[in-house]
Amino acid sequence: MSETTGTITAEGRTVSEAIQAAAVALGVDPSQVSARLDTSHFKTSDGRVIPRDTVKIIASAVDTASVSGATDAKAWLVGLLAHMNVEAQVASKVV
């Protein structure tokens, strides 16, 4: 998959769903998506608040070099837990 550079918008029924959609569009793993909520999605052109069934995010791909330490640590922890026969989900986030 080729990686798209720049910033995109993505929409979903949940923030998680929107991040998944952004990850597909950017060609990266969801853990490598930096996202913020697009609050204008919930407003009319004159600034009034309106209800929506979806959320919209503004997303971009995180530079892989900046998350390599977290990725390595996650892989190490997953391996350790598997070696210990401990079932767990491991997530990492660089802020």
PDB file of N, CA and C in Angstrom:
ATOM      1  N   MET A   1       0.832  -1.175   0.000  1.00  0.00           N
ATOM      2  CA  MET A   1       0.000   0.000   0.000  1.00  0.00           C
ATOM      3  C   MET A   1       0.881   1.245   0.000  1.00  0.00           C
ATOM      4  N   SER A   2       0.566   2.206  -0.785  1.00  0.00           N
ATOM      5  CA  SER A   2       1.365   3.421  -0.807  1.00  0.00           C
ATOM      6  C   SER A   2       0.843   4.395   0.244  1.00  0.00           C
ATOM      7  N   GLU A   3       1.765   5.152   0.815  1.00  0.00           N
ATOM      8  CA  GLU A   3       1.393   6.091   1.871  1.00  0.00           C
ATOM      9  C   GLU A   3       1.104   7.457   1.279  1.00  0.00           C
ATOM     10  N   THR A   4      -0.047   7.996   1.625  1.00  0.00           N
ATOM     11  CA  THR A   4      -0.421   9.332   1.202  1.00  0.00           C
ATOM     12  C   THR A   4       0.153  10.330   2.192  1.00  0.00           C
ATOM     13  N   THR A   5       0.729  11.396   1.704  1.00  0.00           N
ATOM     14  CA  THR A   5       1.257  12.409   2.604  1.00  0.00           C
ATOM     15  C   THR A   5       0.241  13.517   2.769  1.00  0.00           C
ATOM     16  N   GLY A   6       0.388  14.291   3.819  1.00  0.00           N
ATOM     17  CA  GLY A   6      -0.510  15.410   4.044  1.00  0.00           C
ATOM     18  C   GLY A   6      -1.610  15.068   5.004  1.00  0.00           C
ATOM     19  N   THR A   7      -2.598  15.946   5.031  1.00  0.00           N
ATOM     20  CA  THR A   7      -3.720  15.827   5.952  1.00  0.00           C
ATOM     21  C   THR A   7      -4.984  15.488   5.175  1.00  0.00           C
ATOM     22  N   ILE A   8      -5.782  14.610   5.747  1.00  0.00           N
ATOM     23  CA  ILE A   8      -7.050  14.217   5.126  1.00  0.00           C
ATOM     24  C   ILE A   8      -8.159  14.332   6.161  1.00  0.00           C
ATOM     25  N   THR A   9      -9.388  14.256   5.708  1.00  0.00           N
ATOM     26  CA  THR A   9     -10.518  14.136   6.621  1.00  0.00           C
ATOM     27  C   THR A   9     -11.126  12.758   6.421  1.00  0.00           C
ATOM     28  N   ALA A  10     -11.655  12.214   7.490  1.00  0.00           N
ATOM     29  CA  ALA A  10     -12.311  10.908   7.433  1.00  0.00           C
ATOM     30  C   ALA A  10     -13.528  10.963   8.335  1.00  0.00           C
ATOM     31  N   GLU A  11     -14.513  10.178   7.986  1.00  0.00           N
ATOM     32  CA  GLU A  11     -15.776  10.189   8.720  1.00  0.00           C
ATOM     33  C   GLU A  11     -16.163   8.775   9.093  1.00  0.00           C
ATOM     34  N   GLY A  12     -16.811   8.636  10.253  1.00  0.00           N
ATOM     35  CA  GLY A  12     -17.287   7.333  10.694  1.00  0.00           C
ATOM     36  C   GLY A  12     -18.356   7.493  11.749  1.00  0.00           C
ATOM     37  N   ARG A  13     -18.975   6.385  12.098  1.00  0.00           N
ATOM     38  CA  ARG A  13     -20.010   6.428  13.140  1.00  0.00           C
ATOM     39  C   ARG A  13     -19.398   6.650  14.516  1.00  0.00           C
ATOM     40  N   THR A  14     -18.124   6.271  14.680  1.00  0.00           N
ATOM     41  CA  THR A  14     -17.377   6.502  15.916  1.00  0.00           C
ATOM     42  C   THR A  14     -16.019   7.080  15.546  1.00  0.00           C
ATOM     43  N   VAL A  15     -15.313   7.608  16.540  1.00  0.00           N
ATOM     44  CA  VAL A  15     -13.966   8.117  16.281  1.00  0.00           C
ATOM     45  C   VAL A  15     -13.062   6.976  15.824  1.00  0.00           C
ATOM     46  N   SER A  16     -13.207   5.823  16.463  1.00  0.00           N
ATOM     47  CA  SER A  16     -12.405   4.654  16.086  1.00  0.00           C
ATOM     48  C   SER A  16     -12.631   4.268  14.627  1.00  0.00           C
ATOM     49  N   GLU A  17     -13.881   4.279  14.200  1.00  0.00           N
ATOM     50  CA  GLU A  17     -14.218   3.956  12.812  1.00  0.00           C
ATOM     51  C   GLU A  17     -13.619   4.991  11.854  1.00  0.00           C
ATOM     52  N   ALA A  18     -13.645   6.247  12.246  1.00  0.00           N
ATOM     53  CA  ALA A  18     -13.062   7.308  11.415  1.00  0.00           C
ATOM     54  C   ALA A  18     -11.541   7.153  11.325  1.00  0.00           C
ATOM     55  N   ILE A  19     -10.904   6.769  12.425  1.00  0.00           N
ATOM     56  CA  ILE A  19      -9.450   6.540  12.403  1.00  0.00           C
ATOM     57  C   ILE A  19      -9.123   5.353  11.512  1.00  0.00           C
ATOM     58  N   GLN A  20      -9.928   4.305  11.571  1.00  0.00           N
ATOM     59  CA  GLN A  20      -9.723   3.148  10.685  1.00  0.00           C
ATOM     60  C   GLN A  20      -9.820   3.573   9.217  1.00  0.00           C
ATOM     61  N   ALA A  21     -10.812   4.396   8.899  1.00  0.00           N
ATOM     62  CA  ALA A  21     -10.987   4.873   7.524  1.00  0.00           C
ATOM     63  C   ALA A  21      -9.805   5.733   7.097  1.00  0.00           C
ATOM     64  N   ALA A  22      -9.322   6.576   8.006  1.00  0.00           N
ATOM     65  CA  ALA A  22      -8.165   7.411   7.696  1.00  0.00           C
ATOM     66  C   ALA A  22      -6.926   6.554   7.469  1.00  0.00           C
ATOM     67  N   ALA A  23      -6.764   5.518   8.276  1.00  0.00           N
ATOM     68  CA  ALA A  23      -5.610   4.628   8.129  1.00  0.00           C
ATOM     69  C   ALA A  23      -5.606   3.963   6.757  1.00  0.00           C
ATOM     70  N   VAL A  24      -6.776   3.527   6.321  1.00  0.00           N
ATOM     71  CA  VAL A  24      -6.882   2.911   4.989  1.00  0.00           C
ATOM     72  C   VAL A  24      -6.525   3.932   3.907  1.00  0.00           C
ATOM     73  N   ALA A  25      -7.069   5.129   4.034  1.00  0.00           N
ATOM     74  CA  ALA A  25      -6.810   6.170   3.034  1.00  0.00           C
ATOM     75  C   ALA A  25      -5.341   6.586   3.012  1.00  0.00           C
ATOM     76  N   LEU A  26      -4.711   6.597   4.184  1.00  0.00           N
ATOM     77  CA  LEU A  26      -3.304   6.998   4.272  1.00  0.00           C
ATOM     78  C   LEU A  26      -2.345   5.843   4.005  1.00  0.00           C
ATOM     79  N   GLY A  27      -2.858   4.624   4.028  1.00  0.00           N
ATOM     80  CA  GLY A  27      -2.012   3.462   3.775  1.00  0.00           C
ATOM     81  C   GLY A  27      -1.106   3.112   4.937  1.00  0.00           C
ATOM     82  N   VAL A  28      -1.594   3.370   6.167  1.00  0.00           N
ATOM     83  CA  VAL A  28      -0.798   3.071   7.356  1.00  0.00           C
ATOM     84  C   VAL A  28      -1.634   2.301   8.361  1.00  0.00           C
ATOM     85  N   ASP A  29      -0.994   1.790   9.392  1.00  0.00           N
ATOM     86  CA  ASP A  29      -1.675   1.125  10.490  1.00  0.00           C
ATOM     87  C   ASP A  29      -2.430   2.181  11.301  1.00  0.00           C
ATOM     88  N   PRO A  30      -3.593   1.850  11.850  1.00  0.00           N
ATOM     89  CA  PRO A  30      -4.344   2.833  12.639  1.00  0.00           C
ATOM     90  C   PRO A  30      -3.533   3.447  13.790  1.00  0.00           C
ATOM     91  N   SER A  31      -2.576   2.709  14.331  1.00  0.00           N
ATOM     92  CA  SER A  31      -1.762   3.246  15.422  1.00  0.00           C
ATOM     93  C   SER A  31      -0.820   4.341  14.942  1.00  0.00           C
ATOM     94  N   GLN A  32      -0.685   4.493  13.627  1.00  0.00           N
ATOM     95  CA  GLN A  32       0.195   5.514  13.063  1.00  0.00           C
ATOM     96  C   GLN A  32      -0.591   6.705  12.516  1.00  0.00           C
ATOM     97  N   VAL A  33      -1.833   6.846  12.970  1.00  0.00           N
ATOM     98  CA  VAL A  33      -2.670   7.961  12.539  1.00  0.00           C
ATOM     99  C   VAL A  33      -2.767   8.976  13.675  1.00  0.00           C
ATOM    100  N   SER A  34      -2.440  10.202  13.378  1.00  0.00           N
ATOM    101  CA  SER A  34      -2.633  11.311  14.310  1.00  0.00           C
ATOM    102  C   SER A  34      -3.931  11.993  13.902  1.00  0.00           C
ATOM    103  N   ALA A  35      -4.858  12.128  14.858  1.00  0.00           N
ATOM    104  CA  ALA A  35      -6.183  12.649  14.500  1.00  0.00           C
ATOM    105  C   ALA A  35      -6.689  13.634  15.535  1.00  0.00           C
ATOM    106  N   ARG A  36      -7.503  14.573  15.042  1.00  0.00           N
ATOM    107  CA  ARG A  36      -8.223  15.473  15.933  1.00  0.00           C
ATOM    108  C   ARG A  36      -9.643  15.613  15.385  1.00  0.00           C
ATOM    109  N   LEU A  37     -10.562  15.861  16.289  1.00  0.00           N
ATOM    110  CA  LEU A  37     -11.968  15.971  15.927  1.00  0.00           C
ATOM    111  C   LEU A  37     -12.218  17.247  15.136  1.00  0.00           C
ATOM    112  N   ASP A  38     -12.955  17.129  14.036  1.00  0.00           N
ATOM    113  CA  ASP A  38     -13.344  18.287  13.233  1.00  0.00           C
ATOM    114  C   ASP A  38     -14.671  18.802  13.791  1.00  0.00           C
ATOM    115  N   THR A  39     -14.598  19.782  14.685  1.00  0.00           N
ATOM    116  CA  THR A  39     -15.803  20.277  15.342  1.00  0.00           C
ATOM    117  C   THR A  39     -16.724  21.047  14.395  1.00  0.00           C
ATOM    118  N   SER A  40     -16.191  21.517  13.273  1.00  0.00           N
ATOM    119  CA  SER A  40     -17.045  22.224  12.311  1.00  0.00           C
ATOM    120  C   SER A  40     -18.091  21.296  11.702  1.00  0.00           C
ATOM    121  N   HIS A  41     -17.864  19.992  11.791  1.00  0.00           N
ATOM    122  CA  HIS A  41     -18.815  18.995  11.294  1.00  0.00           C
ATOM    123  C   HIS A  41     -20.151  19.102  12.037  1.00  0.00           C
ATOM    124  N   PHE A  42     -20.109  19.634  13.270  1.00  0.00           N
ATOM    125  CA  PHE A  42     -21.292  19.716  14.104  1.00  0.00           C
ATOM    126  C   PHE A  42     -21.901  21.113  14.120  1.00  0.00           C
ATOM    127  N   LYS A  43     -21.530  21.949  13.152  1.00  0.00           N
ATOM    128  CA  LYS A  43     -22.054  23.317  13.114  1.00  0.00           C
ATOM    129  C   LYS A  43     -22.555  23.657  11.715  1.00  0.00           C
ATOM    130  N   THR A  44     -23.554  24.542  11.664  1.00  0.00           N
ATOM    131  CA  THR A  44     -24.038  25.044  10.382  1.00  0.00           C
ATOM    132  C   THR A  44     -23.101  26.149   9.912  1.00  0.00           C
ATOM    133  N   SER A  45     -23.317  26.632   8.717  1.00  0.00           N
ATOM    134  CA  SER A  45     -22.457  27.688   8.172  1.00  0.00           C
ATOM    135  C   SER A  45     -22.541  28.978   8.985  1.00  0.00           C
ATOM    136  N   ASP A  46     -23.646  29.168   9.708  1.00  0.00           N
ATOM    137  CA  ASP A  46     -23.756  30.366  10.545  1.00  0.00           C
ATOM    138  C   ASP A  46     -23.390  30.098  12.009  1.00  0.00           C
ATOM    139  N   GLY A  47     -22.807  28.922  12.298  1.00  0.00           N
ATOM    140  CA  GLY A  47     -22.269  28.636  13.624  1.00  0.00           C
ATOM    141  C   GLY A  47     -23.189  27.947  14.607  1.00  0.00           C
ATOM    142  N   ARG A  48     -24.409  27.625  14.192  1.00  0.00           N
ATOM    143  CA  ARG A  48     -25.324  26.928  15.102  1.00  0.00           C
ATOM    144  C   ARG A  48     -24.958  25.452  15.189  1.00  0.00           C
ATOM    145  N   VAL A  49     -25.145  24.877  16.358  1.00  0.00           N
ATOM    146  CA  VAL A  49     -24.834  23.459  16.581  1.00  0.00           C
ATOM    147  C   VAL A  49     -25.954  22.598  15.994  1.00  0.00           C
ATOM    148  N   ILE A  50     -25.554  21.534  15.293  1.00  0.00           N
ATOM    149  CA  ILE A  50     -26.526  20.598  14.730  1.00  0.00           C
ATOM    150  C   ILE A  50     -26.119  19.171  15.103  1.00  0.00           C
ATOM    151  N   PRO A  51     -27.099  18.287  15.309  1.00  0.00           N
ATOM    152  CA  PRO A  51     -26.775  16.892  15.631  1.00  0.00           C
ATOM    153  C   PRO A  51     -26.312  16.147  14.379  1.00  0.00           C
ATOM    154  N   ARG A  52     -25.419  15.217  14.579  1.00  0.00           N
ATOM    155  CA  ARG A  52     -24.929  14.367  13.489  1.00  0.00           C
ATOM    156  C   ARG A  52     -24.905  12.916  13.960  1.00  0.00           C
ATOM    157  N   ASP A  53     -25.038  12.005  13.028  1.00  0.00           N
ATOM    158  CA  ASP A  53     -24.927  10.577  13.330  1.00  0.00           C
ATOM    159  C   ASP A  53     -23.499  10.084  13.166  1.00  0.00           C
ATOM    160  N   THR A  54     -22.623  10.949  12.680  1.00  0.00           N
ATOM    161  CA  THR A  54     -21.233  10.569  12.444  1.00  0.00           C
ATOM    162  C   THR A  54     -20.293  11.598  13.066  1.00  0.00           C
ATOM    163  N   VAL A  55     -19.022  11.224  13.123  1.00  0.00           N
ATOM    164  CA  VAL A  55     -17.982  12.166  13.529  1.00  0.00           C
ATOM    165  C   VAL A  55     -17.018  12.315  12.357  1.00  0.00           C
ATOM    166  N   LYS A  56     -16.366  13.447  12.302  1.00  0.00           N
ATOM    167  CA  LYS A  56     -15.382  13.688  11.250  1.00  0.00           C
ATOM    168  C   LYS A  56     -14.070  14.059  11.932  1.00  0.00           C
ATOM    169  N   ILE A  57     -12.986  13.483  11.436  1.00  0.00           N
ATOM    170  CA  ILE A  57     -11.672  13.788  11.986  1.00  0.00           C
ATOM    171  C   ILE A  57     -10.781  14.385  10.915  1.00  0.00           C
ATOM    172  N   ILE A  58      -9.781  15.102  11.361  1.00  0.00           N
ATOM    173  CA  ILE A  58      -8.712  15.595  10.500  1.00  0.00           C
ATOM    174  C   ILE A  58      -7.503  14.747  10.870  1.00  0.00           C
ATOM    175  N   ALA A  59      -6.956  14.036   9.916  1.00  0.00           N
ATOM    176  CA  ALA A  59      -5.937  13.043  10.226  1.00  0.00           C
ATOM    177  C   ALA A  59      -4.722  13.155   9.318  1.00  0.00           C
ATOM    178  N   SER A  60      -3.615  12.684   9.849  1.00  0.00           N
ATOM    179  CA  SER A  60      -2.386  12.575   9.064  1.00  0.00           C
ATOM    180  C   SER A  60      -1.606  11.377   9.577  1.00  0.00           C
ATOM    181  N   ALA A  61      -0.701  10.895   8.763  1.00  0.00           N
ATOM    182  CA  ALA A  61       0.143   9.767   9.161  1.00  0.00           C
ATOM    183  C   ALA A  61       1.295  10.285  10.015  1.00  0.00           C
ATOM    184  N   VAL A  62       1.581   9.568  11.087  1.00  0.00           N
ATOM    185  CA  VAL A  62       2.697   9.906  11.963  1.00  0.00           C
ATOM    186  C   VAL A  62       3.981   9.416  11.300  1.00  0.00           C
ATOM    187  N   ASP A  63       5.037  10.207  11.398  1.00  0.00           N
ATOM    188  CA  ASP A  63       6.340   9.814  10.872  1.00  0.00           C
ATOM    189  C   ASP A  63       6.775   8.520  11.556  1.00  0.00           C
ATOM    190  N   THR A  64       7.057   7.479  10.788  1.00  0.00           N
ATOM    191  CA  THR A  64       7.400   6.175  11.363  1.00  0.00           C
ATOM    192  C   THR A  64       8.665   6.228  12.211  1.00  0.00           C
ATOM    193  N   ALA A  65       9.596   7.126  11.898  1.00  0.00           N
ATOM    194  CA  ALA A  65      10.814   7.239  12.699  1.00  0.00           C
ATOM    195  C   ALA A  65      10.500   7.730  14.107  1.00  0.00           C
ATOM    196  N   SER A  66       9.471   8.562  14.251  1.00  0.00           N
ATOM    197  CA  SER A  66       9.139   9.103  15.566  1.00  0.00           C
ATOM    198  C   SER A  66       8.432   8.090  16.456  1.00  0.00           C
ATOM    199  N   VAL A  67       7.913   7.008  15.888  1.00  0.00           N
ATOM    200  CA  VAL A  67       7.220   6.000  16.683  1.00  0.00           C
ATOM    201  C   VAL A  67       7.974   4.675  16.747  1.00  0.00           C
ATOM    202  N   SER A  68       9.174   4.627  16.198  1.00  0.00           N
ATOM    203  CA  SER A  68       9.897   3.352  16.146  1.00  0.00           C
ATOM    204  C   SER A  68      10.189   2.802  17.538  1.00  0.00           C
ATOM    205  N   GLY A  69      10.500   3.674  18.504  1.00  0.00           N
ATOM    206  CA  GLY A  69      10.749   3.209  19.869  1.00  0.00           C
ATOM    207  C   GLY A  69       9.517   2.579  20.477  1.00  0.00           C
ATOM    208  N   ALA A  70       8.376   3.214  20.280  1.00  0.00           N
ATOM    209  CA  ALA A  70       7.126   2.681  20.811  1.00  0.00           C
ATOM    210  C   ALA A  70       6.760   1.368  20.125  1.00  0.00           C
ATOM    211  N   THR A  71       6.997   1.291  18.828  1.00  0.00           N
ATOM    212  CA  THR A  71       6.709   0.065  18.078  1.00  0.00           C
ATOM    213  C   THR A  71       7.587  -1.080  18.564  1.00  0.00           C
ATOM    214  N   ASP A  72       8.874  -0.809  18.780  1.00  0.00           N
ATOM    215  CA  ASP A  72       9.793  -1.831  19.288  1.00  0.00           C
ATOM    216  C   ASP A  72       9.391  -2.280  20.690  1.00  0.00           C
ATOM    217  N   ALA A  73       9.028  -1.323  21.550  1.00  0.00           N
ATOM    218  CA  ALA A  73       8.619  -1.658  22.915  1.00  0.00           C
ATOM    219  C   ALA A  73       7.344  -2.495  22.910  1.00  0.00           C
ATOM    220  N   LYS A  74       6.425  -2.162  22.028  1.00  0.00           N
ATOM    221  CA  LYS A  74       5.177  -2.921  21.928  1.00  0.00           C
ATOM    222  C   LYS A  74       5.461  -4.352  21.493  1.00  0.00           C
ATOM    223  N   ALA A  75       6.316  -4.514  20.493  1.00  0.00           N
ATOM    224  CA  ALA A  75       6.657  -5.857  20.008  1.00  0.00           C
ATOM    225  C   ALA A  75       7.332  -6.672  21.107  1.00  0.00           C
ATOM    226  N   TRP A  76       8.230  -6.038  21.874  1.00  0.00           N
ATOM    227  CA  TRP A  76       8.908  -6.724  22.963  1.00  0.00           C
ATOM    228  C   TRP A  76       7.909  -7.185  24.010  1.00  0.00           C
ATOM    229  N   LEU A  77       6.972  -6.292  24.387  1.00  0.00           N
ATOM    230  CA  LEU A  77       5.988  -6.621  25.410  1.00  0.00           C
ATOM    231  C   LEU A  77       5.037  -7.723  24.944  1.00  0.00           C
ATOM    232  N   VAL A  78       4.623  -7.682  23.695  1.00  0.00           N
ATOM    233  CA  VAL A  78       3.761  -8.728  23.142  1.00  0.00           C
ATOM    234  C   VAL A  78       4.475 -10.076  23.208  1.00  0.00           C
ATOM    235  N   GLY A  79       5.760 -10.085  22.824  1.00  0.00           N
ATOM    236  CA  GLY A  79       6.544 -11.319  22.886  1.00  0.00           C
ATOM    237  C   GLY A  79       6.699 -11.837  24.304  1.00  0.00           C
ATOM    238  N   LEU A  80       6.953 -10.935  25.237  1.00  0.00           N
ATOM    239  CA  LEU A  80       7.107 -11.318  26.642  1.00  0.00           C
ATOM    240  C   LEU A  80       5.815 -11.918  27.191  1.00  0.00           C
ATOM    241  N   LEU A  81       4.702 -11.254  26.922  1.00  0.00           N
ATOM    242  CA  LEU A  81       3.417 -11.758  27.407  1.00  0.00           C
ATOM    243  C   LEU A  81       3.079 -13.113  26.795  1.00  0.00           C
ATOM    244  N   ALA A  82       3.389 -13.286  25.523  1.00  0.00           N
ATOM    245  CA  ALA A  82       3.141 -14.576  24.875  1.00  0.00           C
ATOM    246  C   ALA A  82       4.012 -15.657  25.506  1.00  0.00           C
ATOM    247  N   HIS A  83       5.259 -15.334  25.790  1.00  0.00           N
ATOM    248  CA  HIS A  83       6.179 -16.282  26.428  1.00  0.00           C
ATOM    249  C   HIS A  83       5.670 -16.680  27.816  1.00  0.00           C
ATOM    250  N   MET A  84       5.011 -15.767  28.486  1.00  0.00           N
ATOM    251  CA  MET A  84       4.468 -16.018  29.820  1.00  0.00           C
ATOM    252  C   MET A  84       3.068 -16.637  29.755  1.00  0.00           C
ATOM    253  N   ASN A  85       2.562 -16.882  28.548  1.00  0.00           N
ATOM    254  CA  ASN A  85       1.205 -17.410  28.343  1.00  0.00           C
ATOM    255  C   ASN A  85       0.133 -16.508  28.952  1.00  0.00           C
ATOM    256  N   VAL A  86       0.328 -15.195  28.792  1.00  0.00           N
ATOM    257  CA  VAL A  86      -0.628 -14.216  29.279  1.00  0.00           C
ATOM    258  C   VAL A  86      -1.332 -13.603  28.060  1.00  0.00           C
ATOM    259  N   GLU A  87      -2.662 -13.710  28.046  1.00  0.00           N
ATOM    260  CA  GLU A  87      -3.418 -13.105  26.954  1.00  0.00           C
ATOM    261  C   GLU A  87      -3.659 -11.638  27.271  1.00  0.00           C
ATOM    262  N   ALA A  88      -3.284 -10.771  26.350  1.00  0.00           N
ATOM    263  CA  ALA A  88      -3.470  -9.336  26.556  1.00  0.00           C
ATOM    264  C   ALA A  88      -3.451  -8.622  25.225  1.00  0.00           C
ATOM    265  N   GLN A  89      -4.029  -7.444  25.210  1.00  0.00           N
ATOM    266  CA  GLN A  89      -3.926  -6.560  24.047  1.00  0.00           C
ATOM    267  C   GLN A  89      -2.997  -5.438  24.427  1.00  0.00           C
ATOM    268  N   VAL A  90      -2.034  -5.163  23.567  1.00  0.00           N
ATOM    269  CA  VAL A  90      -1.059  -4.118  23.849  1.00  0.00           C
ATOM    270  C   VAL A  90      -1.219  -3.019  22.819  1.00  0.00           C
ATOM    271  N   ALA A  91      -1.293  -1.802  23.283  1.00  0.00           N
ATOM    272  CA  ALA A  91      -1.401  -0.637  22.398  1.00  0.00           C
ATOM    273  C   ALA A  91      -0.334   0.360  22.781  1.00  0.00           C
ATOM    274  N   SER A  92       0.097   1.130  21.799  1.00  0.00           N
ATOM    275  CA  SER A  92       1.063   2.177  22.095  1.00  0.00           C
ATOM    276  C   SER A  92       0.617   3.463  21.415  1.00  0.00           C
ATOM    277  N   LYS A  93       0.977   4.575  22.028  1.00  0.00           N
ATOM    278  CA  LYS A  93       0.638   5.861  21.458  1.00  0.00           C
ATOM    279  C   LYS A  93       1.748   6.846  21.809  1.00  0.00           C
ATOM    280  N   VAL A  94       2.262   7.520  20.816  1.00  0.00           N
ATOM    281  CA  VAL A  94       3.281   8.531  21.025  1.00  0.00           C
ATOM    282  C   VAL A  94       2.581   9.867  21.010  1.00  0.00           C
ATOM    283  N   VAL A  95       2.770  10.640  22.067  1.00  0.00           N
ATOM    284  CA  VAL A  95       2.121  11.955  22.144  1.00  0.00           C
ATOM    285  C   VAL A  95       3.141  13.073  22.107  1.00  0.00           C
TER     286      VAL A  95
END
